[in-house]
Tab-separated table of C-alpha atoms in Angstrom:
chain	number	residue	atom	x	y	z
A	145	MET	CA	281.994	198.418	133.497
A	146	LYS	CA	281.579	198.400	137.273
A	147	ASN	CA	278.427	200.535	137.014
A	148	PHE	CA	277.018	198.153	134.387
A	149	SER	CA	277.638	195.170	136.673
A	150	ASN	CA	275.874	196.873	139.562
A	151	LEU	CA	272.909	197.768	137.326
A	152	PHE	CA	272.699	194.187	136.019
A	153	LEU	CA	272.755	192.814	139.596
A	154	VAL	CA	269.964	195.155	140.733
A	155	SER	CA	267.831	194.207	137.703
A	156	LEU	CA	268.376	190.512	138.343
A	157	LEU	CA	267.389	190.809	142.016
A	158	SER	CA	264.266	192.821	141.086
A	159	GLY	CA	263.171	190.153	138.620
A	160	VAL	CA	263.699	187.355	141.112
A	161	THR	CA	261.711	189.271	143.771
A	162	THR	CA	258.812	189.899	141.365
A	163	LEU	CA	258.699	186.270	140.225
A	164	GLY	CA	258.838	185.029	143.805
A	165	ALA	CA	256.049	187.324	144.923
A	166	TYR	CA	253.841	186.182	142.055
A	167	LYS	CA	254.475	182.510	142.863
A	168	LEU	CA	253.781	183.161	146.533
A	169	LEU	CA	250.564	185.126	146.087
A	170	PHE	CA	248.906	184.213	142.795
A	171	ASP	CA	250.218	180.882	141.537
A	172	THR	CA	248.327	177.581	141.932
A	173	ASP	CA	248.931	177.355	145.665
A	174	GLY	CA	249.526	181.050	146.241
A	175	TYR	CA	247.852	183.092	148.963
A	176	PHE	CA	245.218	184.520	146.593
A	177	SER	CA	244.790	181.305	144.618
A	178	LYS	CA	241.279	179.885	144.281
A	179	ASN	CA	242.730	176.476	145.195
A	180	ARG	CA	243.947	177.666	148.573
A	181	ASN	CA	241.832	176.862	151.668
A	182	SER	CA	240.689	180.197	153.080
A	183	VAL	CA	238.041	181.645	155.368
A	184	ILE	CA	237.298	184.167	152.629
A	185	THR	CA	234.784	183.161	149.957
A	186	LEU	CA	235.179	184.875	146.596
A	187	ALA	CA	232.107	185.880	144.598
A	188	PRO	CA	231.747	184.371	141.122
A	189	ASN	CA	232.804	186.522	138.170
A	190	ASN	CA	229.203	186.986	137.048
A	191	TYR	CA	228.075	188.363	140.434
A	192	GLY	CA	225.936	191.446	139.913
A	193	LYS	CA	225.125	190.573	136.310
A	194	THR	CA	222.087	188.441	137.198
A	195	VAL	CA	218.700	190.014	137.782
A	196	GLY	CA	218.296	188.548	141.326
A	197	LEU	CA	216.144	190.725	143.593
A	198	SER	CA	216.743	193.951	141.740
A	199	SER	CA	213.884	196.393	142.218
A	200	GLU	CA	213.910	196.878	138.441
A	201	ALA	CA	212.708	193.277	138.044
A	202	ILE	CA	209.638	193.837	140.234
A	203	ASP	CA	206.550	195.535	138.879
A	204	PHE	CA	204.514	197.090	141.697
A	205	THR	CA	201.793	198.465	139.439
A	206	GLU	CA	199.568	195.368	139.473
A	207	ALA	CA	199.723	195.033	143.275
A	208	ALA	CA	199.106	198.755	143.717
A	209	ASP	CA	196.150	198.800	141.325
A	210	LYS	CA	194.698	195.768	143.092
A	211	SER	CA	195.078	197.299	146.550
A	212	VAL	CA	194.205	200.982	146.276
A	213	HIS	CA	190.531	200.311	145.583
A	214	THR	CA	190.215	198.132	148.699
A	215	VAL	CA	191.587	200.766	151.111
A	216	VAL	CA	189.180	203.376	152.487
A	217	HIS	CA	189.253	206.568	154.514
A	218	VAL	CA	187.798	206.294	158.023
A	219	LYS	CA	186.368	209.365	159.749
A	220	ASN	CA	185.636	209.135	163.472
A	221	VAL	CA	183.298	211.729	165.000
A	222	SER	CA	183.023	211.881	168.800
A	223	TYR	CA	181.546	214.378	171.239
A	224	THR	CA	182.874	215.525	174.593
A	225	SER	CA	181.112	217.575	177.242
A	226	ILE	CA	182.826	220.822	178.228
A	227	SER	CA	181.669	222.792	181.230
A	228	ASN	CA	182.270	226.472	182.022
A	229	PRO	CA	183.402	226.833	185.676
A	230	ILE	CA	183.038	230.646	185.612
A	231	MET	CA	179.398	230.417	184.485
A	232	GLU	CA	178.778	227.777	187.136
A	233	PHE	CA	180.355	229.880	189.898
A	234	PHE	CA	178.656	233.227	189.140
A	235	TYR	CA	175.355	232.172	187.621
A	236	GLY	CA	174.876	228.623	188.826
A	237	TYR	CA	174.829	227.488	185.221
A	238	ARG	CA	175.001	223.693	185.156
A	239	GLY	CA	174.785	223.039	181.435
A	240	ALA	CA	177.633	221.551	179.427
A	241	GLN	CA	178.453	222.195	175.788
A	242	GLN	CA	179.031	219.336	173.371
A	243	GLN	CA	182.269	219.748	171.450
A	244	GLU	CA	182.805	217.757	168.274
A	245	GLN	CA	186.124	215.956	167.790
A	246	ILE	CA	187.178	214.366	164.522
A	247	GLY	CA	189.780	211.643	164.046
A	248	THR	CA	190.841	210.016	160.804
A	249	GLY	CA	192.572	206.895	159.625
A	250	SER	CA	192.394	204.166	157.017
A	251	GLY	CA	190.635	200.817	156.670
A	252	VAL	CA	190.643	197.748	154.424
A	253	ILE	CA	187.591	196.216	152.730
A	254	ILE	CA	187.665	192.465	153.338
A	255	SER	CA	184.386	191.374	151.734
A	256	GLU	CA	182.302	192.452	148.765
A	257	ASP	CA	179.301	193.134	151.025
A	258	GLY	CA	181.060	195.854	153.003
A	259	TYR	CA	182.982	194.465	155.977
A	260	ILE	CA	185.990	196.660	156.776
A	261	VAL	CA	188.889	196.115	159.168
A	262	THR	CA	190.803	198.979	160.779
A	263	ASN	CA	192.640	199.779	164.013
A	264	ASN	CA	190.681	200.000	167.234
A	265	HIS	CA	192.388	203.297	168.085
A	266	VAL	CA	191.092	204.812	164.817
A	267	VAL	CA	187.436	204.371	165.863
A	268	LYS	CA	187.751	204.407	169.651
A	269	ASP	CA	184.919	206.303	171.427
A	270	ALA	CA	183.293	207.130	168.083
A	271	SER	CA	179.739	208.413	168.059
A	272	GLU	CA	179.646	208.359	164.263
A	273	ILE	CA	181.849	206.574	161.728
A	274	GLU	CA	181.971	207.592	158.085
A	275	ILE	CA	183.686	205.573	155.359
A	276	THR	CA	184.843	207.116	152.091
A	277	LEU	CA	185.820	204.722	149.285
A	278	ASN	CA	188.582	205.364	146.814
A	279	ASN	CA	185.928	206.434	144.277
A	280	ARG	CA	184.896	209.141	146.813
A	281	LYS	CA	181.529	207.591	147.671
A	282	SER	CA	180.741	207.943	151.397
A	283	TYR	CA	178.751	205.696	153.739
A	284	LYS	CA	177.819	205.594	157.395
A	285	ALA	CA	179.407	202.600	159.127
A	286	LYS	CA	178.423	200.615	162.194
A	287	LEU	CA	180.906	199.093	164.629
A	288	VAL	CA	180.567	195.300	164.633
A	289	GLY	CA	183.196	194.547	167.257
A	290	THR	CA	186.655	195.402	168.551
A	291	ASP	CA	189.701	193.879	170.174
A	292	SER	CA	191.446	196.706	172.012
A	293	LYS	CA	194.274	194.416	173.107
A	294	MET	CA	195.281	193.643	169.524
A	295	ASP	CA	194.117	197.055	168.207
A	296	ILE	CA	191.675	195.628	165.652
A	297	ALA	CA	188.127	196.806	164.885
A	298	LEU	CA	185.554	195.420	162.455
A	299	LEU	CA	183.135	197.799	160.677
A	300	LYS	CA	180.226	197.265	158.268
A	301	ILE	CA	178.730	199.516	155.607
A	302	ASP	CA	175.537	198.812	153.660
A	303	THR	CA	175.744	199.176	149.889
A	304	ASP	CA	173.947	197.690	146.890
A	305	GLU	CA	177.109	197.415	144.815
A	306	LYS	CA	179.730	194.701	145.146
A	307	LEU	CA	182.902	196.196	146.554
A	308	PRO	CA	186.510	195.342	145.696
A	309	TYR	CA	188.139	193.592	148.645
A	310	SER	CA	191.508	192.301	149.862
A	311	THR	CA	192.365	188.619	150.060
A	312	PHE	CA	194.361	187.359	153.040
A	313	ALA	CA	197.809	185.858	152.565
A	314	ASP	CA	199.533	183.591	155.113
A	315	SER	CA	201.666	186.035	157.137
A	316	ASP	CA	203.713	183.144	158.566
A	317	LEU	CA	205.193	182.688	155.087
A	318	VAL	CA	206.346	186.306	154.794
A	319	LYS	CA	210.133	186.560	154.612
A	320	VAL	CA	212.515	189.243	155.814
A	321	GLY	CA	213.738	191.182	152.781
A	322	GLU	CA	210.518	190.614	150.842
A	323	TRP	CA	209.126	193.605	148.953
A	324	VAL	CA	205.868	195.005	150.351
A	325	LEU	CA	203.510	197.917	149.738
A	326	ALA	CA	201.870	200.035	152.433
A	327	VAL	CA	198.514	201.375	151.234
A	328	GLY	CA	196.566	203.995	153.159
A	329	ASN	CA	193.924	206.638	152.627
A	330	PRO	CA	195.147	209.493	154.828
A	331	TYR	CA	193.343	212.808	155.126
A	332	ASN	CA	190.797	211.689	152.524
A	333	LEU	CA	193.224	212.204	149.645
A	334	THR	CA	192.285	208.837	148.049
A	335	SER	CA	194.609	205.874	148.452
A	336	THR	CA	198.356	206.408	148.725
A	337	VAL	CA	201.007	203.733	148.114
A	338	THR	CA	204.564	203.447	149.466
A	339	ALA	CA	207.025	200.592	148.945
A	340	GLY	CA	209.665	198.974	151.100
A	341	ILE	CA	210.849	195.634	152.410
A	342	VAL	CA	210.041	193.533	155.447
A	343	SER	CA	212.706	194.571	157.956
A	344	ALA	CA	211.856	192.045	160.686
A	345	LYS	CA	209.180	189.616	161.823
A	346	ALA	CA	207.780	188.883	165.286
A	347	ARG	CA	208.984	192.275	166.524
A	348	ASN	CA	208.314	192.793	170.236
A	349	LEU	CA	207.644	196.439	171.159
A	350	ASP	CA	206.646	195.731	174.795
A	351	THR	CA	203.117	196.978	174.260
A	352	SER	CA	200.327	195.769	176.535
A	353	GLY	CA	198.716	193.857	173.690
A	354	ILE	CA	200.198	192.351	170.578
A	355	GLN	CA	203.859	191.356	170.776
A	356	SER	CA	204.476	190.107	167.247
A	357	PHE	CA	204.539	192.888	164.655
A	358	ILE	CA	205.758	192.785	161.071
A	359	GLN	CA	208.328	195.577	160.756
A	360	THR	CA	208.785	197.332	157.433
A	361	ASP	CA	210.637	200.355	156.096
A	362	ALA	CA	207.738	201.360	153.829
A	363	ALA	CA	206.709	204.885	154.794
A	364	VAL	CA	203.626	204.915	157.049
A	365	ASN	CA	202.319	208.096	158.669
A	366	PRO	CA	199.527	208.583	161.249
A	367	GLY	CA	196.700	208.869	158.696
A	368	ASN	CA	197.678	205.466	157.308
A	369	SER	CA	196.753	203.642	160.538
A	370	GLY	CA	194.394	200.798	159.695
A	371	GLY	CA	195.608	200.618	156.090
A	372	ALA	CA	196.907	197.572	154.245
A	373	LEU	CA	200.353	196.019	154.074
A	374	VAL	CA	200.371	193.846	150.953
A	375	ASN	CA	202.843	191.643	149.103
A	376	THR	CA	203.807	192.064	145.460
A	377	ARG	CA	200.699	190.104	144.427
A	378	GLY	CA	198.481	192.606	146.229
A	379	GLU	CA	197.503	190.118	148.961
A	380	LEU	CA	196.981	191.334	152.530
A	381	ILE	CA	199.792	190.363	154.916
A	382	GLY	CA	199.161	192.926	157.660
A	383	ILE	CA	197.216	195.913	158.991
A	384	ASN	CA	199.444	198.967	159.457
A	385	THR	CA	199.068	200.119	163.022
A	386	MET	CA	201.941	202.178	164.370
A	387	ILE	CA	205.271	203.867	163.727
A	388	SER	CA	208.380	204.126	165.858
A	389	SER	CA	209.146	207.817	166.118
A	390	GLN	CA	209.704	210.490	168.740
A	391	THR	CA	207.961	213.042	166.535
A	392	GLY	CA	204.901	210.971	165.652
A	393	SER	CA	205.854	210.989	161.973
A	394	TYR	CA	207.580	208.322	159.925
A	395	VAL	CA	211.365	208.209	160.390
A	396	GLY	CA	212.337	204.809	159.031
A	397	TYR	CA	210.288	201.969	160.525
A	398	SER	CA	206.615	201.096	160.771
A	399	PHE	CA	204.737	198.099	162.110
A	400	ALA	CA	201.787	195.987	161.042
A	401	ILE	CA	199.571	193.407	162.748
A	402	PRO	CA	200.090	190.116	160.851
A	403	SER	CA	197.197	189.002	158.652
A	404	ASN	CA	196.888	185.617	160.390
A	405	ILE	CA	196.208	187.311	163.732
A	406	THR	CA	193.857	189.831	162.106
A	407	ARG	CA	191.888	187.102	160.341
A	408	LYS	CA	191.461	185.081	163.546
A	409	ILE	CA	190.167	188.141	165.453
A	410	ILE	CA	187.688	189.010	162.701
A	411	GLU	CA	186.378	185.444	162.507
A	412	ASP	CA	185.954	185.368	166.301
A	413	ILE	CA	184.014	188.647	166.322
A	414	MET	CA	181.720	187.491	163.514
A	415	GLU	CA	181.131	184.011	164.964
A	416	PHE	CA	181.170	184.581	168.725
A	417	GLY	CA	180.738	188.327	169.167
A	418	ASN	CA	184.058	188.567	171.006
A	419	VAL	CA	187.619	187.313	170.731
A	420	GLN	CA	188.286	183.748	171.829
A	421	ARG	CA	191.800	183.912	173.185
A	422	GLY	CA	193.656	180.684	173.984
A	423	ILE	CA	196.830	180.473	176.044
A	424	LEU	CA	199.518	177.871	176.586
A	425	GLY	CA	199.733	178.448	180.344
A	426	VAL	CA	203.452	179.005	180.884
A	427	GLU	CA	205.529	181.889	182.197
A	428	GLY	CA	209.189	182.443	181.401
A	429	GLY	CA	211.518	184.272	179.082
A	430	GLU	CA	213.595	183.953	175.953
A	431	LEU	CA	217.131	182.618	176.098
A	432	ASN	CA	220.411	184.225	175.081
A	433	SER	CA	224.041	183.627	176.045
A	434	ALA	CA	223.776	185.578	179.304
A	435	THR	CA	220.509	184.040	180.545
A	436	SER	CA	221.579	180.545	179.489
A	437	LYS	CA	224.769	180.877	181.531
A	438	GLU	CA	222.800	182.197	184.498
A	439	LEU	CA	220.281	179.332	184.282
A	440	GLY	CA	222.957	176.716	183.636
A	441	VAL	CA	221.513	175.454	180.337
A	442	LYS	CA	223.260	174.694	177.057
A	443	GLU	CA	220.578	176.100	174.739
A	444	THR	CA	220.926	179.769	173.805
A	445	GLU	CA	217.700	179.992	171.772
A	446	GLY	CA	214.145	179.207	172.758
A	447	PHE	CA	211.615	180.022	175.486
A	448	TYR	CA	212.624	178.910	178.998
A	449	ILE	CA	209.696	177.918	181.235
A	450	LYS	CA	210.013	179.390	184.744
A	451	ARG	CA	206.479	178.549	185.867
A	452	VAL	CA	203.506	176.483	184.678
A	453	ASN	CA	200.081	177.897	185.539
A	454	LYS	CA	197.630	175.670	187.383
A	455	ASN	CA	194.707	174.037	185.594
A	456	THR	CA	196.041	174.895	182.147
A	457	GLY	CA	196.789	172.742	179.134
A	458	ALA	CA	200.504	173.136	179.819
A	459	GLU	CA	200.163	171.632	183.300
A	460	LYS	CA	197.804	168.856	182.184
A	461	SER	CA	200.114	167.861	179.334
A	462	GLY	CA	203.166	167.582	181.581
A	463	LEU	CA	205.202	170.674	180.750
A	464	ILE	CA	207.419	171.559	183.718
A	465	LYS	CA	209.728	174.288	184.949
A	466	GLY	CA	213.053	174.117	183.133
A	467	ASP	CA	211.636	172.931	179.807
A	468	ILE	CA	212.850	174.920	176.806
A	469	ILE	CA	210.280	175.436	174.038
A	470	LYS	CA	211.970	175.268	170.631
A	471	LYS	CA	208.990	174.948	168.303
A	472	ILE	CA	205.180	175.028	168.272
A	473	ASP	CA	203.783	172.979	165.395
A	474	SER	CA	206.080	174.042	162.542
A	475	GLN	CA	206.787	177.533	163.968
A	476	ASN	CA	210.301	177.940	165.364
A	477	VAL	CA	210.417	179.692	168.733
A	478	THR	CA	213.471	181.811	169.489
A	479	SER	CA	211.685	184.605	171.347
A	480	TYR	CA	208.549	185.419	173.331
A	481	ALA	CA	207.227	187.385	170.351
A	482	GLU	CA	207.312	184.310	168.103
A	483	LEU	CA	205.621	182.200	170.779
A	484	ASN	CA	202.912	184.795	171.487
A	485	GLY	CA	202.378	185.608	167.813
A	486	TYR	CA	201.643	182.001	166.871
A	487	ILE	CA	199.427	181.273	169.894
A	488	SER	CA	197.439	184.441	169.077
A	489	THR	CA	196.207	182.724	165.903
A	490	LYS	CA	194.700	179.859	167.924
A	491	ARG	CA	191.540	179.404	170.001
A	492	PRO	CA	190.785	177.694	173.313
A	493	ASN	CA	190.771	173.879	172.995
A	494	ASP	CA	192.966	173.975	169.871
A	495	GLN	CA	195.775	171.440	170.176
A	496	VAL	CA	199.364	172.372	169.335
A	497	GLN	CA	202.485	170.219	169.152
A	498	VAL	CA	205.105	171.718	171.478
A	499	THR	CA	208.711	170.715	170.825
A	500	ILE	CA	210.830	171.075	173.969
A	501	VAL	CA	214.324	170.312	175.183
A	502	ARG	CA	214.389	168.580	178.573
A	503	ASN	CA	217.582	167.132	180.070
A	504	ASP	CA	219.301	167.567	176.681
A	505	LYS	CA	216.622	165.458	174.973
A	506	THR	CA	214.137	166.720	172.382
A	507	ILE	CA	210.513	165.802	173.121
A	508	ILE	CA	207.255	166.644	171.319
A	509	ILE	CA	204.263	167.134	173.648
A	510	PRO	CA	200.676	167.808	172.480
A	511	VAL	CA	199.057	170.642	174.472
A	512	LYS	CA	195.410	171.753	174.426
A	513	LEU	CA	195.141	175.525	174.783
A	514	THR	CA	193.194	177.002	177.702
A	515	LYS	CA	190.754	179.902	177.582
A	516	SER	CA	192.508	183.026	178.836
A	517	ASP	CA	189.527	184.063	180.984
A	518	VAL	CA	190.015	181.179	183.409
A	519	ILE	CA	193.759	181.581	183.890
A	520	ASN	CA	195.171	182.920	187.130
A	521	THR	CA	198.675	183.605	188.387
A	522	GLN	CA	200.544	184.044	191.647
A	523	PHE	CA	202.504	187.092	192.793
A	524	LYS	CA	204.208	187.517	196.177
A	525	GLY	CA	201.706	185.167	197.828
A	526	LEU	CA	198.686	186.727	196.065
A	527	ASP	CA	196.530	184.639	193.714
A	528	LEU	CA	195.374	186.872	190.857
A	529	GLU	CA	192.569	186.437	188.320
A	530	ASN	CA	190.997	188.494	185.543
A	531	ILE	CA	188.154	190.836	186.466
A	532	GLY	CA	184.682	190.510	184.996
A	533	ALA	CA	182.110	193.011	183.787
A	534	ALA	CA	180.544	193.277	187.268
A	535	ASP	CA	183.854	194.341	188.844
A	536	LYS	CA	184.508	196.831	186.059
A	537	LYS	CA	181.107	198.403	186.658
A	538	LYS	CA	181.456	198.320	190.460
A	539	PHE	CA	184.865	199.994	190.550
A	540	ARG	CA	184.289	202.097	187.394
A	541	ILE	CA	187.444	200.804	185.743
A	542	SER	CA	188.217	199.257	182.356
A	543	TYR	CA	191.129	197.018	183.365
A	544	GLY	CA	192.852	195.349	186.318
A	545	VAL	CA	193.421	191.946	187.950
A	546	LYS	CA	191.600	190.792	191.069
A	547	ILE	CA	193.178	189.413	194.245
A	548	LYS	CA	191.466	186.050	194.688
A	549	GLU	CA	193.365	184.646	197.655
A	550	ILE	CA	196.118	185.784	200.060
A	551	ASN	CA	198.788	183.229	200.971
A	552	ASN	CA	201.373	185.703	202.211
A	553	ASP	CA	201.691	185.644	206.030
A	554	LYS	CA	203.036	189.190	206.030
A	555	LEU	CA	199.797	190.409	204.428
A	556	SER	CA	197.349	188.244	206.374
A	557	ALA	CA	196.608	191.104	208.799
A	558	TYR	CA	195.374	193.166	205.830
A	559	ALA	CA	193.414	190.348	204.192
A	560	ASN	CA	190.011	191.979	204.687
A	561	ASP	CA	191.123	195.090	202.786
A	562	LEU	CA	193.161	193.338	200.109
A	563	LYS	CA	191.125	190.242	199.206
A	564	GLY	CA	188.783	191.172	196.391
A	565	GLY	CA	190.768	194.313	195.639
A	566	ILE	CA	191.931	195.223	192.142
A	567	ILE	CA	195.598	195.610	191.193
A	568	LEU	CA	195.982	198.370	188.592
A	569	SER	CA	199.731	198.264	188.031
A	570	ILE	CA	202.805	196.294	189.054
A	571	GLY	CA	205.988	198.325	188.823
A	572	ASN	CA	205.591	200.369	185.650
A	573	VAL	CA	203.409	197.743	183.943
A	574	LYS	CA	199.691	198.391	183.536
A	575	ALA	CA	197.830	195.327	184.855
A	576	VAL	CA	195.526	194.958	181.844
A	577	ASP	CA	194.918	191.240	182.462
A	578	VAL	CA	196.536	188.164	183.981
A	579	GLU	CA	198.372	187.355	180.744
A	580	ILE	CA	200.132	190.724	180.690
A	581	VAL	CA	200.869	190.484	184.420
A	582	SER	CA	202.325	186.991	183.975
A	583	LYS	CA	204.686	188.244	181.287
A	584	ALA	CA	205.774	191.185	183.438
A	585	LEU	CA	206.390	188.924	186.434
A	586	SER	CA	208.508	186.551	184.368
A	587	ASN	CA	211.018	189.378	183.930
A	588	LEU	CA	211.209	190.102	187.674
A	589	ASP	CA	213.355	188.455	190.297
A	590	GLU	CA	211.104	186.868	192.937
A	591	LYS	CA	213.163	188.548	195.670
A	592	GLN	CA	213.006	191.942	193.986
A	593	ALA	CA	210.839	194.555	195.743
A	594	VAL	CA	208.222	196.119	193.464
A	595	GLN	CA	205.527	198.786	193.876
A	596	ILE	CA	201.902	197.957	193.163
A	597	GLU	CA	198.958	200.326	192.774
A	598	MET	CA	195.560	198.931	193.682
A	599	LEU	CA	191.974	199.587	194.615
A	600	THR	CA	190.822	198.133	197.934
A	601	VAL	CA	187.379	196.563	198.268
A	602	ASN	CA	186.232	199.964	199.564
A	603	GLY	CA	187.406	201.696	196.386
A	604	GLN	CA	190.407	203.390	198.004
A	605	VAL	CA	193.553	203.737	195.873
A	606	ILE	CA	196.670	202.597	197.759
A	607	ARG	CA	200.279	201.877	196.864
A	608	LEU	CA	202.314	199.094	198.403
A	609	ILE	CA	205.895	197.875	198.173
A	610	LEU	CA	206.012	194.068	198.050
């Protein structure tokens, strides 16, 4: 009887414990109840049963069929002179042999009469350019124009037939997570298609040119350079240009020049013969928690203006040091890449609406963009400007910024050697032009010592620590 009583008591306590736990955890106001306020949001019961963005719901065949016929193979033939020092030494032979070099890539037909866009590096230094269509017909192409800074080149082939061509989509409307196709014509194998998603927009890779790539995980290898990045409707949203890899082969990410930037460059080349590049005229850097704390500002997103260049639209419109750019027109600005990417689609004298935060107040200021050729900047008491064709020919260089004036007392004794000289690099940054130099300087502390490499007016290469 005693054992029965003990067993009954244990059973009763177990039942009470179970009932209490259920009431505590699962009842109307229990811990796991849907009526309880919680930081955890439960998915609906039908989650996963809807089609959503399943790859099975997307048919790539139409986009692929539309795109493959617009992508071509680009063959670049160049010649280099090779001398034989042994023949020269023993026989006084001065002749040089011409050695043929062949490079390949891809291109995209953008008009029915044979205009083709590709990367500048695909056709750089070409003596001959040959285009092979997806139907294996080949044509000689002529180079219409290039923009080495943005790595875009425009080609033209002459043909009697109307060619299939790509239509441009608005790359500003591309969304992260959107399905895309990368189409190339590598190694003359006819067009090849790979699929992926947009991994990021306005990606800054710290190159000396474009700073606003579309990043995708669609497989792109070296022969695909200059090929098309298209959306699921087969519309062009970018020109594939590079991969991020230590081996030179695809390992997960690739990058494309947005179609809006590409289109603007092409239109400039066709209308003006060169690229009309407009600039805002500000120097600075993007904000984050650390820089905002250092600068003593509340905003943690946006572009902080450290300096306004003289005689630019930014100065004339009233932008000042300390302003934080939050938006240009309808484009949000959270980084330098977003700012640079949008401005790259504009021309000199275009007007943009710049939304800034100043003294905790939001203000919209219209700014007329300035031509990049007339911009100058200041560095350690040196006024710098872009070099022209005459300086490039005189010094036999293809890049650099010129010292216009010297306002540094410490350097006044060397003014005759320095004024008119050409700065080739500042720190580890190649001084391609004033715009690139301005960006590099915005990341440097004014008190920080930095090495510069330059050509004096006499053509002597010197290195200085300033």
